[in-house]
Amino acid sequence: MTSSAFPARTSGRRFHFLFNRAWQALWVLPLPAWLLLFFAVPLGLLVAISFWSVVNYRLTPDATLSAWRYVLGLDFLWASFWRSYGLSMASAVAISLLAFPASYAMAFVAAPRQRLILLGLAIAPFFTSYLVRIYSWQVFLTEGGVISSVIQAFGGKGESLLNTYFALFLGHATLALPVVLIMQTIALANVDRTGISAAANLGARPGAILFRIILPAARPGLTLGLLFAFLLSYAEFVSASYLGGGTFQTLPILVTDLVRAGQQWPRAAVVSLLMIASLLITAFVTVLWAYREKG
Amino acid sequence: MPPHLKHALPKAFWVAGLALVFLLLYAPILSAVLFSFSADRFPSLSMSGFSTKWYAQVLTDRAMLEALSNSLTVAGITALIATALGFAAAYADYRFRFFGQKAVLALALLPPTVPLVILGLAMLAFFSRIGIAGTLAAVVAAHVVIAAPFAMAVCRLRLAQLDETLETAAQNLGALPHSALARIVLPHTLPAILAAFLITFAVSFDEYVISWFTGGLNQTIPVAVLTTLQGQVDPTIHVIGTLSFSVTLTLVLIALAVVLRQSGGAMSKEETS
């Protein structure tokens, strides 16, 4: 407002500038504001709580490392950590291998129009009643259920498959398959077709085309699929407690038990932060590998 | 596919793999539908007869009806807020260049990667401090966090297909920012907004971990299922499952039909050539 020569024009310009700024803020700010308040602040609070203490069963603000010392010194925590990590990694690899032929079929065998329909049908279950689908597997897995009847028909023993790693894996696959299928199919469908044609014209054998051209080109998408399968399996706790029957004490179960049974908030916070740290490291390493330059 | 691509393994192998995966995805759903009509208490292959008694039991169960009404309320409000926030963020990212744009995008895509158990725990701690733990409002606030990224992704995908110069051209011709938005951007994005609403509704309707942690005594349908899971074998789960499958599958398939139709051309290099 220092220029008095053209007061009307300056204030008009200034109004215009402010209006544009406010208009932009109206669209930019809402989501980050919501996420800061209801996502970043709660996670920050969790970090703070890991340094608090529990006095007379009441959570009290404090600055102590006792929860960290206690949890990191527990042998069964580390056993549970490696079990969780190993089981989820094994599931992620198995789910990726299981999904690959299907993704290949959608990308290279199906016509484009069919592919869209198949992709739609593959992702739809991701959003539907996960708990009920887990409950349903029980019918297939128990003694005298569908799977054991089939095994018996082929001369096997036909015992109940509940509480086995196979049951836990089925639970993980139920959760993660749709996501892995989408990522793999998009990665494969986007492999440059001219490279494939060129290799074929130069007489490359089908196996060489798959391993030397298609797989390396689709590597980022395939690796991200593996990563998401791991993330989802690692965080899952219903299959582990229900299909796995508590045989597999995983970290998410430990976290819920600590809070539900003992009000041990600081310890639960420490276990949660360990989980997040291991997830971040895994994600970081995987993404680096997925996008690394070809040597 | 290029007609001369020879598969490393016979075509039948890949198609069999596809069939196996779809069997794994849909067998539990079909089995739940089948056993919801079974007359027996224990689901087994030798069904003794057809019955709708479990449906009658669910539909007259007051706790279950209350859970249904909670679920619908939470999912409806969540979908409204998440879609509005998701569209705003997608439009901001499409239209403006601003400080911290990448950081905002990263923040918005983070929630789906954090385990729900941990989010539930952190949110319960936070909501207890501000005194809204155990209310449906708390559940909505939390569900918006996990649902909004989906809404943003769906809307951003659609905006990417809108010619960026159209809106500026309209403004150069004297249209105010809001009328350019209302006349050009909104009509173009409307199918995606609808899809985002349906998907966020489904996400909230099916979420159980956070609802279980923060909802207190206000049970939603999935929380009711979770509590039942921990108890005895209960055939009503199949009924609830069948009803939820029909609701969410319908919503999601409509949403996907909209999204896939609009982005079909952009998905693969093959179709454009």
Coordinates of C-alpha atoms in Angstrom, one line a residue:
Chain A
M1 CA 0.0 0.0 0.0
T2 CA 3.0 2.3 -0.3
S3 CA 2.3 3.4 -3.8
S4 CA -0.3 6.2 -3.7
A5 CA -0.2 7.0 -7.3
F6 CA -2.3 4.2 -8.5
P7 CA -4.1 3.1 -5.3
A8 CA -7.0 1.4 -7.1
R9 CA -4.9 -0.6 -9.5
T10 CA -2.5 -1.8 -6.8
S11 CA -5.2 -2.9 -4.4
G12 CA -6.9 -4.6 -7.3
R13 CA -3.7 -6.5 -8.2
R14 CA -3.2 -7.3 -4.6
F15 CA -6.7 -8.6 -4.2
H16 CA -6.2 -10.7 -7.3
F17 CA -3.0 -12.1 -5.9
L18 CA -4.6 -12.9 -2.5
F19 CA -7.6 -14.4 -4.2
N20 CA -5.4 -16.7 -6.3
R21 CA -3.4 -17.7 -3.2
A22 CA -6.5 -18.5 -1.2
W23 CA -8.0 -20.4 -4.2
Q24 CA -4.9 -22.5 -4.5
A25 CA -4.7 -23.1 -0.7
L26 CA -8.3 -24.3 -0.8
W27 CA -7.3 -27.3 -2.9
V28 CA -3.8 -27.9 -1.7
L29 CA -4.3 -27.9 2.1
P30 CA -7.2 -30.1 3.1
L31 CA -5.7 -33.5 2.6
P32 CA -2.3 -32.8 4.1
A33 CA -4.0 -31.1 7.0
W34 CA -6.2 -34.1 7.7
L35 CA -3.3 -36.5 7.4
L36 CA -1.1 -34.4 9.7
L37 CA -3.8 -34.3 12.4
F38 CA -5.0 -37.9 12.1
F39 CA -2.0 -39.7 10.8
A40 CA 1.3 -38.0 11.6
V41 CA 0.3 -36.8 15.0
P42 CA -0.9 -40.2 16.2
L43 CA 2.3 -41.9 14.9
G44 CA 4.3 -39.1 16.6
L45 CA 2.4 -39.8 19.8
L46 CA 3.3 -43.5 19.5
V47 CA 7.0 -42.6 19.3
A48 CA 6.6 -40.4 22.5
I49 CA 4.7 -43.2 24.3
S50 CA 7.6 -45.6 23.8
F51 CA 9.5 -43.4 26.2
W52 CA 6.7 -43.2 28.8
S53 CA 6.1 -45.4 31.7
V54 CA 3.2 -47.2 33.3
V55 CA 2.6 -46.3 36.9
N56 CA -0.1 -48.2 38.8
Y57 CA -1.6 -49.4 35.5
R58 CA -1.8 -45.8 34.3
L59 CA 0.2 -44.5 31.3
T60 CA 2.3 -41.6 32.5
P61 CA 4.4 -39.2 30.4
D62 CA 8.0 -39.8 31.1
A63 CA 11.5 -39.9 29.5
T64 CA 12.7 -43.4 30.2
L65 CA 14.3 -46.1 28.0
S66 CA 12.9 -48.8 30.2
A67 CA 10.3 -50.1 27.6
W68 CA 13.0 -50.1 24.9
R69 CA 15.4 -52.0 27.3
Y70 CA 12.8 -54.4 28.3
V71 CA 11.5 -55.3 24.8
L72 CA 14.9 -55.4 23.1
G73 CA 16.1 -57.7 25.8
L74 CA 13.3 -60.2 25.3
D75 CA 14.4 -63.4 23.6
F76 CA 10.9 -64.3 22.5
L77 CA 10.5 -60.9 20.9
W78 CA 13.4 -61.6 18.6
A79 CA 12.2 -65.1 18.0
S80 CA 8.8 -63.7 17.1
F81 CA 10.4 -60.9 15.0
W82 CA 12.4 -63.3 12.8
R83 CA 9.5 -65.7 12.6
S84 CA 7.2 -62.9 11.4
Y85 CA 9.7 -61.6 9.0
G86 CA 10.6 -65.0 7.6
L87 CA 7.1 -66.3 7.3
S88 CA 5.9 -63.1 5.5
M89 CA 8.9 -63.1 3.2
A90 CA 8.3 -66.8 2.4
S91 CA 4.6 -66.0 1.7
A92 CA 5.6 -63.0 -0.5
V93 CA 7.9 -65.1 -2.7
A94 CA 5.3 -67.9 -2.9
I95 CA 2.5 -65.5 -3.8
S96 CA 4.6 -63.9 -6.5
L97 CA 5.4 -67.2 -8.0
L98 CA 1.8 -68.3 -7.8
A99 CA 0.6 -65.1 -9.4
F100 CA 3.2 -65.0 -12.2
P101 CA 1.6 -67.5 -14.7
A102 CA -1.8 -65.8 -14.2
S103 CA -0.3 -62.3 -14.8
Y104 CA 1.6 -63.6 -17.8
A105 CA -1.7 -65.1 -19.2
M106 CA -3.5 -61.7 -18.6
A107 CA -0.6 -59.7 -20.2
F108 CA 0.3 -62.0 -23.2
V109 CA -2.4 -64.5 -23.8
A110 CA -5.6 -62.5 -23.2
A111 CA -6.8 -59.9 -25.6
P112 CA -6.7 -56.3 -24.3
R113 CA -10.4 -56.2 -23.7
Q114 CA -10.5 -59.5 -21.9
R115 CA -7.5 -58.3 -19.8
L116 CA -9.4 -55.3 -18.4
I117 CA -12.3 -57.5 -17.4
L118 CA -10.0 -60.1 -15.8
L119 CA -8.1 -57.4 -14.0
G120 CA -11.3 -56.0 -12.6
L121 CA -12.4 -59.4 -11.4
A122 CA -9.0 -60.0 -9.8
I123 CA -8.9 -56.7 -7.8
A124 CA -12.6 -56.8 -6.7
P125 CA -12.1 -59.4 -3.9
F126 CA -9.4 -57.0 -2.3
F127 CA -12.3 -54.8 -1.1
T128 CA -14.7 -57.5 0.0
S129 CA -15.1 -59.0 3.5
Y130 CA -11.6 -60.3 4.1
L131 CA -12.7 -61.8 7.5
V132 CA -15.5 -63.8 6.0
R133 CA -13.2 -65.2 3.3
I134 CA -10.7 -66.3 6.0
Y135 CA -13.6 -67.9 7.9
S136 CA -14.6 -69.7 4.7
W137 CA -11.2 -71.3 4.3
Q138 CA -11.8 -73.1 7.4
V139 CA -14.4 -75.2 5.6
F140 CA -11.8 -76.2 3.1
L141 CA -9.0 -76.9 5.5
T142 CA -10.6 -78.8 8.4
E143 CA -10.6 -82.6 8.7
G144 CA -13.1 -83.9 6.2
G145 CA -13.1 -80.6 4.4
V146 CA -12.7 -80.2 0.7
I147 CA -8.9 -80.2 0.5
S148 CA -8.4 -83.2 2.8
S149 CA -11.1 -85.1 1.0
V150 CA -9.2 -84.6 -2.3
I151 CA -6.0 -85.6 -0.6
Q152 CA -7.7 -88.7 0.8
A153 CA -9.0 -89.6 -2.7
F154 CA -5.4 -89.7 -3.9
G155 CA -4.4 -92.0 -1.1
G156 CA -3.1 -89.4 1.4
K157 CA -4.0 -89.2 5.1
G158 CA -6.4 -86.3 4.8
E159 CA -5.7 -84.7 8.2
S160 CA -6.8 -81.2 9.1
L161 CA -4.7 -78.5 7.5
L162 CA -5.6 -75.9 10.1
N163 CA -2.7 -74.6 12.2
T164 CA -0.2 -75.3 9.5
Y165 CA 2.0 -72.9 7.5
F166 CA -0.1 -73.9 4.5
A167 CA -3.2 -72.4 6.2
L168 CA -1.3 -69.3 7.1
F169 CA 0.0 -69.0 3.5
L170 CA -3.6 -69.3 2.1
G171 CA -4.6 -66.4 4.4
H172 CA -1.7 -64.3 3.2
A173 CA -2.5 -65.1 -0.4
T174 CA -6.2 -64.3 0.1
L175 CA -5.1 -60.8 1.2
A176 CA -2.3 -60.1 -1.2
L177 CA -3.0 -61.9 -4.5
P178 CA -5.2 -59.1 -6.0
V179 CA -2.5 -56.5 -5.5
V180 CA 0.3 -58.7 -6.8
L181 CA -1.8 -59.7 -9.8
I182 CA -2.4 -56.0 -10.7
M183 CA 1.2 -54.9 -10.4
Q184 CA 2.6 -57.9 -12.3
T185 CA 0.1 -57.7 -15.1
I186 CA 0.7 -53.9 -15.6
A187 CA 4.4 -54.5 -15.5
L188 CA 4.3 -57.3 -18.1
A189 CA 1.7 -55.6 -20.3
N190 CA 4.0 -52.5 -20.5
V191 CA 7.1 -54.4 -21.6
D192 CA 8.1 -52.9 -25.0
R193 CA 6.7 -55.2 -27.7
T194 CA 9.2 -54.2 -30.3
G195 CA 12.1 -55.6 -28.2
I196 CA 10.3 -58.9 -28.0
S197 CA 9.6 -58.9 -31.7
A198 CA 13.2 -58.0 -32.6
A199 CA 14.5 -60.8 -30.4
A200 CA 12.1 -63.3 -32.0
N201 CA 13.0 -62.1 -35.5
L202 CA 16.7 -62.6 -34.7
G203 CA 15.9 -66.2 -33.7
A204 CA 15.9 -66.0 -29.9
R205 CA 14.3 -69.0 -28.3
P206 CA 11.1 -68.5 -26.4
G207 CA 12.9 -69.3 -23.1
A208 CA 15.6 -66.7 -23.8
I209 CA 12.9 -64.1 -24.6
L210 CA 11.2 -64.7 -21.3
F211 CA 14.4 -64.7 -19.2
R212 CA 16.5 -62.2 -21.1
I213 CA 13.9 -59.6 -22.3
I214 CA 10.6 -59.9 -20.6
L215 CA 11.7 -60.5 -17.0
P216 CA 14.4 -57.9 -16.8
A217 CA 12.1 -55.2 -18.4
A218 CA 9.3 -56.0 -16.0
R219 CA 11.6 -56.2 -12.9
P220 CA 10.5 -53.0 -11.2
G221 CA 6.8 -53.9 -11.3
L222 CA 7.4 -57.6 -10.3
T223 CA 9.6 -56.5 -7.4
L224 CA 7.1 -53.9 -6.2
G225 CA 4.5 -56.7 -6.3
L226 CA 6.7 -58.8 -4.1
L227 CA 7.2 -55.9 -1.7
F228 CA 3.5 -55.3 -1.3
A229 CA 2.8 -59.0 -0.7
F230 CA 5.4 -58.8 2.1
L231 CA 4.0 -55.5 3.5
L232 CA 0.5 -57.0 3.6
S233 CA 1.5 -60.4 5.0
Y234 CA 3.7 -58.9 7.6
A235 CA 0.9 -56.7 9.0
E236 CA -1.8 -59.4 8.8
F237 CA -2.9 -60.9 12.1
V238 CA -6.2 -62.6 11.5
S239 CA -4.9 -65.5 9.5
A240 CA -2.0 -66.0 12.0
S241 CA -4.4 -66.2 14.9
Y242 CA -7.3 -67.9 13.3
L243 CA -6.1 -70.2 10.5
G244 CA -2.7 -70.6 12.1
G245 CA -4.4 -71.3 15.4
G246 CA -1.9 -69.3 17.5
T247 CA 0.9 -71.6 16.4
F248 CA 2.5 -68.7 14.8
Q249 CA 3.1 -65.9 17.4
T250 CA 3.7 -63.0 15.0
L251 CA 4.5 -59.3 15.9
P252 CA 1.0 -57.9 15.2
I253 CA -0.5 -60.5 17.6
L254 CA 2.1 -59.5 20.2
V255 CA 1.2 -55.9 19.8
T256 CA -2.6 -56.5 20.3
D257 CA -1.9 -58.8 23.2
L258 CA 0.3 -56.2 25.0
V259 CA -2.4 -53.6 24.8
R260 CA -5.5 -55.6 25.2
A261 CA -4.3 -57.9 28.0
G262 CA -1.8 -55.8 29.9
Q263 CA -2.2 -52.1 29.1
Q264 CA 1.5 -52.2 28.3
W265 CA 1.4 -49.2 26.0
P266 CA 5.1 -48.3 26.0
R267 CA 6.1 -51.8 25.2
A268 CA 3.5 -52.1 22.4
A269 CA 4.8 -48.8 21.0
V270 CA 8.3 -50.1 20.9
V271 CA 7.3 -53.3 19.1
S272 CA 5.3 -51.2 16.6
L273 CA 8.2 -48.9 15.9
L274 CA 10.5 -51.9 15.4
M275 CA 7.9 -53.2 12.9
I276 CA 7.8 -49.9 11.1
A277 CA 11.6 -49.6 11.0
S278 CA 12.0 -53.1 9.6
L279 CA 9.3 -52.3 7.0
L280 CA 11.0 -49.1 5.9
I281 CA 14.4 -50.8 5.6
T282 CA 12.9 -53.6 3.6
A283 CA 11.0 -51.2 1.3
F284 CA 14.0 -49.0 0.8
V285 CA 16.3 -51.9 -0.1
T286 CA 13.7 -53.5 -2.4
V287 CA 12.9 -50.2 -4.3
L288 CA 16.7 -49.6 -4.7
W289 CA 17.1 -53.0 -6.2
A290 CA 14.0 -52.7 -8.4
Y291 CA 15.2 -49.5 -10.0
R292 CA 19.0 -50.1 -10.0
E293 CA 20.7 -49.6 -13.3
K294 CA 21.4 -52.8 -15.2
G295 CA 25.1 -53.7 -14.7
Chain B
M1 CA 0.0 -59.7 -28.0
P2 CA 2.4 -59.8 -31.0
P3 CA 1.2 -62.7 -33.1
H4 CA 4.7 -64.1 -33.4
L5 CA 5.5 -64.2 -29.7
K6 CA 6.2 -67.9 -28.9
H7 CA 5.5 -68.7 -25.3
A8 CA 8.3 -70.4 -23.3
L9 CA 5.7 -72.9 -22.0
P10 CA 2.5 -74.0 -23.7
K11 CA -0.4 -71.6 -23.6
A12 CA -2.3 -74.1 -21.5
F13 CA 0.2 -73.7 -18.7
W14 CA -0.4 -70.0 -18.4
V15 CA -4.2 -70.3 -18.7
A16 CA -4.2 -73.0 -16.0
G17 CA -2.2 -70.7 -13.7
L18 CA -4.9 -68.0 -14.3
A19 CA -7.6 -70.5 -13.5
L20 CA -5.9 -71.6 -10.3
V21 CA -5.6 -68.0 -9.1
F22 CA -9.2 -67.2 -9.8
L23 CA -10.2 -70.4 -8.0
L24 CA -8.3 -69.3 -4.9
L25 CA -9.8 -65.8 -5.0
Y26 CA -13.4 -66.9 -5.5
A27 CA -13.7 -70.3 -3.8
P28 CA -14.1 -68.8 -0.3
I29 CA -16.7 -66.3 -1.6
L30 CA -18.8 -69.0 -3.4
S31 CA -18.5 -71.3 -0.4
A32 CA -19.8 -68.6 2.0
V33 CA -22.8 -68.0 -0.3
L34 CA -23.5 -71.7 -0.6
F35 CA -23.3 -72.4 3.1
S36 CA -25.4 -69.4 4.0
F37 CA -28.3 -71.4 2.6
S38 CA -27.4 -74.6 4.4
A39 CA -29.8 -76.0 7.0
D40 CA -26.9 -77.4 9.0
R41 CA -25.1 -75.6 11.8
F42 CA -21.7 -77.0 10.8
P43 CA -20.7 -76.4 7.2
S44 CA -19.8 -79.7 5.5
L45 CA -19.9 -81.2 2.0
S46 CA -22.9 -83.3 2.8
M47 CA -25.5 -80.6 3.2
S48 CA -28.7 -81.9 4.6
G49 CA -31.0 -79.3 3.1
F50 CA -31.8 -75.8 1.9
S51 CA -32.8 -73.2 4.5
T52 CA -33.1 -69.4 4.9
K53 CA -33.3 -69.7 8.7
W54 CA -29.8 -68.1 9.2
Y55 CA -30.9 -65.1 7.2
A56 CA -34.0 -64.8 9.4
Q57 CA -31.8 -65.0 12.4
V58 CA -29.4 -62.3 11.2
L59 CA -32.2 -59.9 10.0
T60 CA -34.0 -60.1 13.4
D61 CA -30.8 -59.7 15.5
R62 CA -30.9 -56.3 17.0
A63 CA -27.1 -56.1 17.7
M64 CA -26.4 -57.0 14.1
L65 CA -28.9 -54.5 12.7
E66 CA -27.3 -51.8 14.9
A67 CA -23.8 -52.9 13.6
L68 CA -25.2 -52.6 10.0
S69 CA -26.5 -49.1 10.7
N70 CA -23.1 -48.1 12.3
S71 CA -21.3 -49.5 9.3
L72 CA -23.5 -47.7 6.8
T73 CA -23.2 -44.4 8.7
V74 CA -19.4 -44.6 9.0
A75 CA -18.8 -45.8 5.4
G76 CA -21.2 -43.1 4.0
I77 CA -19.6 -40.2 5.9
T78 CA -16.0 -41.6 5.3
A79 CA -16.7 -41.9 1.6
L80 CA -18.0 -38.3 1.3
I81 CA -15.0 -36.8 3.2
A82 CA -12.4 -39.0 1.6
T83 CA -13.6 -38.4 -1.9
A84 CA -13.7 -34.6 -1.3
L85 CA -10.2 -34.6 0.2
G86 CA -8.9 -37.0 -2.5
F87 CA -10.3 -34.9 -5.3
A88 CA -9.0 -31.7 -3.9
A89 CA -5.5 -33.2 -3.5
A90 CA -5.6 -34.7 -7.0
Y91 CA -6.7 -31.4 -8.5
A92 CA -4.1 -29.4 -6.6
D93 CA -1.4 -31.7 -7.9
Y94 CA -2.7 -31.5 -11.4
R95 CA -3.3 -27.7 -11.6
F96 CA -0.7 -26.0 -9.4
R97 CA 3.0 -26.1 -8.8
F98 CA 3.6 -25.4 -5.1
F99 CA 6.3 -25.7 -2.4
G100 CA 6.5 -29.2 -1.0
Q101 CA 4.4 -30.8 -3.7
K102 CA 6.4 -34.0 -3.7
A103 CA 6.3 -34.2 0.1
V104 CA 2.5 -33.9 0.1
L105 CA 2.2 -36.6 -2.5
A106 CA 4.5 -38.9 -0.4
L107 CA 2.5 -38.2 2.8
A108 CA -0.7 -39.0 1.0
L109 CA 0.6 -42.4 -0.3
L110 CA 2.1 -43.4 3.1
P111 CA -1.0 -44.5 5.1
P112 CA -1.7 -47.7 3.1
T113 CA 1.9 -49.0 3.8
V114 CA 1.6 -48.7 7.6
P115 CA 0.3 -51.8 9.2
L116 CA -3.3 -51.3 10.3
V117 CA -2.6 -52.8 13.8
I118 CA 0.0 -50.0 14.3
L119 CA -2.3 -47.3 13.0
G120 CA -5.1 -48.6 15.1
L121 CA -2.9 -48.5 18.2
A122 CA -1.6 -45.0 17.5
M123 CA -5.1 -43.7 16.8
L124 CA -6.5 -45.2 19.9
A125 CA -3.8 -43.5 21.9
F126 CA -4.4 -40.2 20.2
F127 CA -8.2 -40.3 20.3
S128 CA -8.1 -41.2 24.1
R129 CA -6.0 -38.1 24.7
I130 CA -8.4 -35.8 22.8
G131 CA -11.4 -37.6 24.3
I132 CA -13.2 -39.0 21.3
A133 CA -12.1 -42.6 21.6
G134 CA -14.9 -45.1 21.3
T135 CA -17.1 -42.8 19.1
L136 CA -18.1 -43.3 15.5
A137 CA -16.5 -39.9 14.8
A138 CA -13.1 -41.4 15.7
V139 CA -13.7 -44.3 13.4
V140 CA -14.6 -41.9 10.5
A141 CA -11.5 -39.7 11.2
A142 CA -9.3 -42.8 11.0
H143 CA -11.0 -44.4 8.0
V144 CA -10.6 -41.2 6.0
V145 CA -6.9 -41.5 6.5
I146 CA -6.7 -45.0 4.9
A147 CA -9.4 -44.3 2.2
A148 CA -8.4 -40.9 0.9
P149 CA -5.3 -42.1 -0.9
F150 CA -7.4 -44.4 -3.0
A151 CA -9.7 -41.5 -3.9
M152 CA -6.8 -39.3 -4.8
A153 CA -5.2 -42.0 -7.0
V154 CA -8.4 -42.6 -8.9
C155 CA -9.1 -38.9 -9.5
R156 CA -5.5 -38.1 -10.4
L157 CA -5.5 -40.9 -13.0
R158 CA -8.5 -39.4 -14.7
L159 CA -7.2 -35.8 -14.5
A160 CA -4.0 -37.0 -16.3
Q161 CA -6.1 -37.5 -19.4
L162 CA -7.5 -33.9 -19.4
D163 CA -5.7 -31.5 -21.7
E164 CA -4.0 -29.1 -19.2
T165 CA -4.3 -26.1 -21.5
L166 CA -8.1 -26.3 -21.7
E167 CA -8.6 -24.8 -18.2
T168 CA -6.0 -22.0 -18.7
A169 CA -7.6 -21.2 -22.1
A170 CA -11.0 -20.8 -20.5
Q171 CA -9.4 -18.5 -17.8
N172 CA -7.6 -16.5 -20.5
L173 CA -11.0 -16.0 -22.2
G174 CA -12.3 -14.5 -18.9
A175 CA -13.6 -17.5 -17.0
L176 CA -13.1 -17.2 -13.2
P177 CA -11.1 -20.1 -11.7
H178 CA -14.2 -21.6 -10.1
S179 CA -16.3 -21.5 -13.3
A180 CA -13.5 -23.1 -15.3
L181 CA -13.3 -25.8 -12.7
A182 CA -17.1 -26.3 -12.6
R183 CA -17.5 -26.3 -16.4
I184 CA -14.4 -28.2 -17.6
V185 CA -12.7 -30.1 -14.8
L186 CA -15.7 -31.4 -12.9
P187 CA -17.7 -32.9 -15.8
H188 CA -14.5 -34.6 -17.0
T189 CA -13.7 -36.1 -13.6
L190 CA -17.2 -37.0 -12.6
P191 CA -16.9 -40.7 -13.4
A192 CA -13.7 -40.9 -11.3
I193 CA -15.3 -39.1 -8.4
L194 CA -18.2 -41.6 -8.5
A195 CA -15.7 -44.5 -8.6
A196 CA -13.7 -42.9 -5.8
F197 CA -16.9 -42.6 -3.6
L198 CA -17.7 -46.3 -4.2
I199 CA -14.2 -47.6 -3.5
T200 CA -13.7 -45.5 -0.4
F201 CA -17.2 -46.7 0.8
A202 CA -16.1 -50.3 0.3
V203 CA -12.7 -49.7 2.1
S204 CA -14.4 -48.3 5.1
F205 CA -17.3 -50.8 5.1
D206 CA -14.7 -53.7 5.2
E207 CA -12.1 -52.3 7.6
Y208 CA -12.0 -54.1 11.0
V209 CA -8.7 -53.5 12.8
I210 CA -9.1 -49.7 13.3
S211 CA -12.8 -50.0 13.9
W212 CA -12.1 -52.6 16.5
F213 CA -9.4 -50.6 18.3
T214 CA -11.1 -47.2 18.2
G215 CA -14.8 -47.9 18.0
G216 CA -15.2 -49.0 21.6
L217 CA -18.7 -50.4 22.1
N218 CA -19.9 -49.1 18.7
Q219 CA -19.5 -52.3 16.6
T220 CA -19.5 -52.2 12.9
I221 CA -20.3 -55.3 10.8
P222 CA -16.6 -56.5 10.3
V223 CA -16.0 -56.0 14.1
A224 CA -19.0 -58.1 14.8
V225 CA -17.7 -60.8 12.5
L226 CA -14.2 -60.6 14.2
T227 CA -15.8 -61.1 17.6
T228 CA -17.8 -64.0 16.3
L229 CA -14.7 -65.5 14.7
Q230 CA -13.0 -65.7 18.0
G231 CA -15.9 -67.7 19.5
Q232 CA -17.8 -70.7 18.2
V233 CA -18.6 -71.9 14.7
D234 CA -21.5 -69.7 13.7
P235 CA -23.4 -70.1 10.4
T236 CA -24.6 -66.5 10.5
I237 CA -21.2 -65.4 9.5
H238 CA -21.9 -66.9 6.0
V239 CA -25.1 -64.9 5.9
I240 CA -23.3 -61.6 6.8
G241 CA -20.6 -62.5 4.4
T242 CA -23.0 -63.1 1.5
L243 CA -24.8 -59.8 2.2
S244 CA -21.5 -57.9 2.5
F245 CA -20.1 -59.6 -0.7
S246 CA -23.2 -58.5 -2.6
V247 CA -22.9 -54.9 -1.4
T248 CA -19.1 -54.4 -1.8
L249 CA -18.7 -56.5 -4.9
T250 CA -21.4 -54.5 -6.7
L251 CA -19.9 -51.2 -5.6
V252 CA -16.4 -52.2 -6.5
L253 CA -17.3 -53.7 -9.9
I254 CA -19.3 -50.6 -10.9
A255 CA -16.3 -48.4 -9.8
L256 CA -13.9 -50.6 -11.7
A257 CA -16.0 -50.6 -14.8
V258 CA -15.9 -46.8 -14.7
V259 CA -12.1 -46.6 -14.0
L260 CA -11.1 -49.3 -16.5
R261 CA -13.2 -47.9 -19.2
Q262 CA -11.7 -44.4 -18.9
S263 CA -8.0 -45.5 -18.4
G264 CA -8.1 -48.6 -20.6
G265 CA -6.3 -46.9 -23.5
A266 CA -3.6 -45.5 -21.2
M267 CA -2.7 -48.8 -19.5
S268 CA -0.6 -50.5 -22.1
K269 CA 1.5 -49.6 -25.0
E270 CA 0.0 -52.3 -27.1
E271 CA -3.4 -50.8 -27.4
T272 CA -2.3 -47.4 -28.6
S273 CA -0.2 -48.9 -31.4

